[in-house]
Amino acid sequence: QVQLVESGGGLVQPGGSLRLSCVVSGNVYRVNDMGWYRQAPGKQRELVASITNGAITHYAASVKGRFTISRDNAKNTVYLQMNSLKPEDTAVYICNAKILLYSYSWPNDYWGQGTQVTVSS
């Protein structure tokens, strides 16, 4: 059974940093794009950053220059380094991966359970 397990959330003061991790567990053929979404109370889920298995990255305008996404393909793990955090970054951060279970299958979306990030003084 494939699972995405996130870690690294917590409470941080404005201007602080956090690093999120998400590991894909279970037997898979290949992990394609990986990304981080976030959802704040009363708001829609939004894409924060994504990265292809060739390390091409994309960022939301609101986090560009502050957040960095990276991945370790050998470990099927994606990271999100968040610097200069602001109160408006407060949300549940959710990992996403497009995964092929077999060489002949189409990629499907898998989601983590989410990790809370709270930026407050």
XYZ file of C-alpha atoms in Angstrom:
121
model
C 0.000 0.000 0.000
C 1.395 3.376 -1.019
C 1.470 6.113 1.591
C 2.830 9.638 1.738
C 4.094 10.510 5.197
C 4.823 14.142 6.046
C 6.824 15.580 8.908
C 8.328 18.872 10.004
C 5.369 21.122 10.707
C 4.949 23.148 13.860
C 4.716 26.575 15.419
C 7.231 29.223 14.392
C 7.545 32.969 14.864
C 7.272 35.355 11.922
C 10.568 35.483 10.074
C 11.449 31.970 11.157
C 12.084 28.811 9.158
C 10.734 25.293 8.919
C 11.599 22.315 6.751
C 8.903 19.886 5.689
C 9.602 16.362 4.478
C 7.386 13.867 2.691
C 8.409 10.287 1.975
C 6.630 7.865 -0.324
C 6.410 4.436 1.264
C 5.355 1.200 -0.415
C 6.236 -0.482 -3.670
C 6.095 1.848 -6.656
C 7.506 1.780 -10.138
C 8.227 5.498 -10.417
C 7.367 8.771 -8.734
C 6.800 11.562 -11.211
C 5.963 15.116 -10.125
C 5.885 15.848 -6.418
C 4.519 18.929 -4.760
C 3.259 20.730 -1.713
C -0.197 22.219 -1.377
C -1.640 24.158 1.522
C -5.099 24.851 2.829
C -5.951 27.542 5.334
C -9.278 27.621 7.201
C -12.050 28.880 4.929
C -9.803 28.934 1.869
C -9.311 26.683 -1.121
C -6.371 24.356 -1.374
C -3.569 25.973 -3.326
C -0.376 24.740 -4.915
C 2.682 26.042 -3.104
C 5.481 24.408 -5.067
C 6.113 21.457 -7.326
C 9.112 19.610 -8.722
C 9.471 17.121 -11.553
C 11.683 14.042 -11.318
C 14.081 16.045 -13.498
C 14.189 18.771 -10.802
C 12.244 21.415 -12.687
C 10.522 23.539 -10.086
C 7.475 25.779 -9.947
C 6.437 28.138 -7.147
C 3.374 30.115 -6.259
C 4.036 33.831 -6.523
C 3.350 34.282 -2.820
C 6.266 32.041 -1.780
C 8.806 32.612 -4.543
C 12.141 33.631 -3.107
C 11.235 32.373 0.380
C 10.478 28.674 -0.136
C 12.627 26.044 -1.839
C 11.398 22.654 -2.979
C 13.816 19.779 -3.531
C 13.713 16.019 -3.782
C 15.816 12.919 -3.318
C 14.761 10.468 -6.002
C 16.661 7.581 -4.427
C 14.612 8.016 -1.264
C 11.321 9.032 -2.956
C 11.308 12.050 -0.692
C 10.389 15.676 -1.292
C 11.345 18.600 0.938
C 10.053 22.119 1.381
C 12.418 24.593 3.001
C 10.381 27.557 4.201
C 12.216 30.739 5.198
C 11.030 34.214 6.175
C 7.706 32.767 7.222
C 4.726 35.076 7.514
C 1.451 34.698 9.434
C -0.344 34.275 6.116
C 1.670 31.102 5.510
C -0.304 29.459 8.307
C -2.082 26.427 6.872
C -2.144 22.668 6.682
C 0.574 21.670 4.219
C -0.227 18.592 2.160
C 2.177 16.525 0.093
C 1.198 15.287 -3.360
C 2.887 12.818 -5.677
C 2.010 11.438 -9.091
C 2.940 7.778 -8.910
C 3.104 4.896 -11.324
C 2.610 1.599 -9.515
C 3.738 -0.422 -12.535
C 5.669 0.265 -15.718
C 2.469 -0.103 -17.733
C 0.179 1.989 -15.505
C -0.862 5.628 -15.713
C 0.271 7.969 -12.957
C -2.237 8.529 -10.176
C -2.403 11.251 -7.550
C -1.519 10.329 -3.985
C -1.891 12.657 -1.009
C -0.422 12.852 2.449
C -2.444 13.454 5.584
C -1.171 17.016 6.005
C 1.007 18.738 8.558
C 0.071 21.943 10.383
C 2.272 25.004 10.003
C 1.429 27.921 12.274
C 3.275 31.234 12.033
C 2.534 33.383 15.033
C 4.259 35.481 17.658
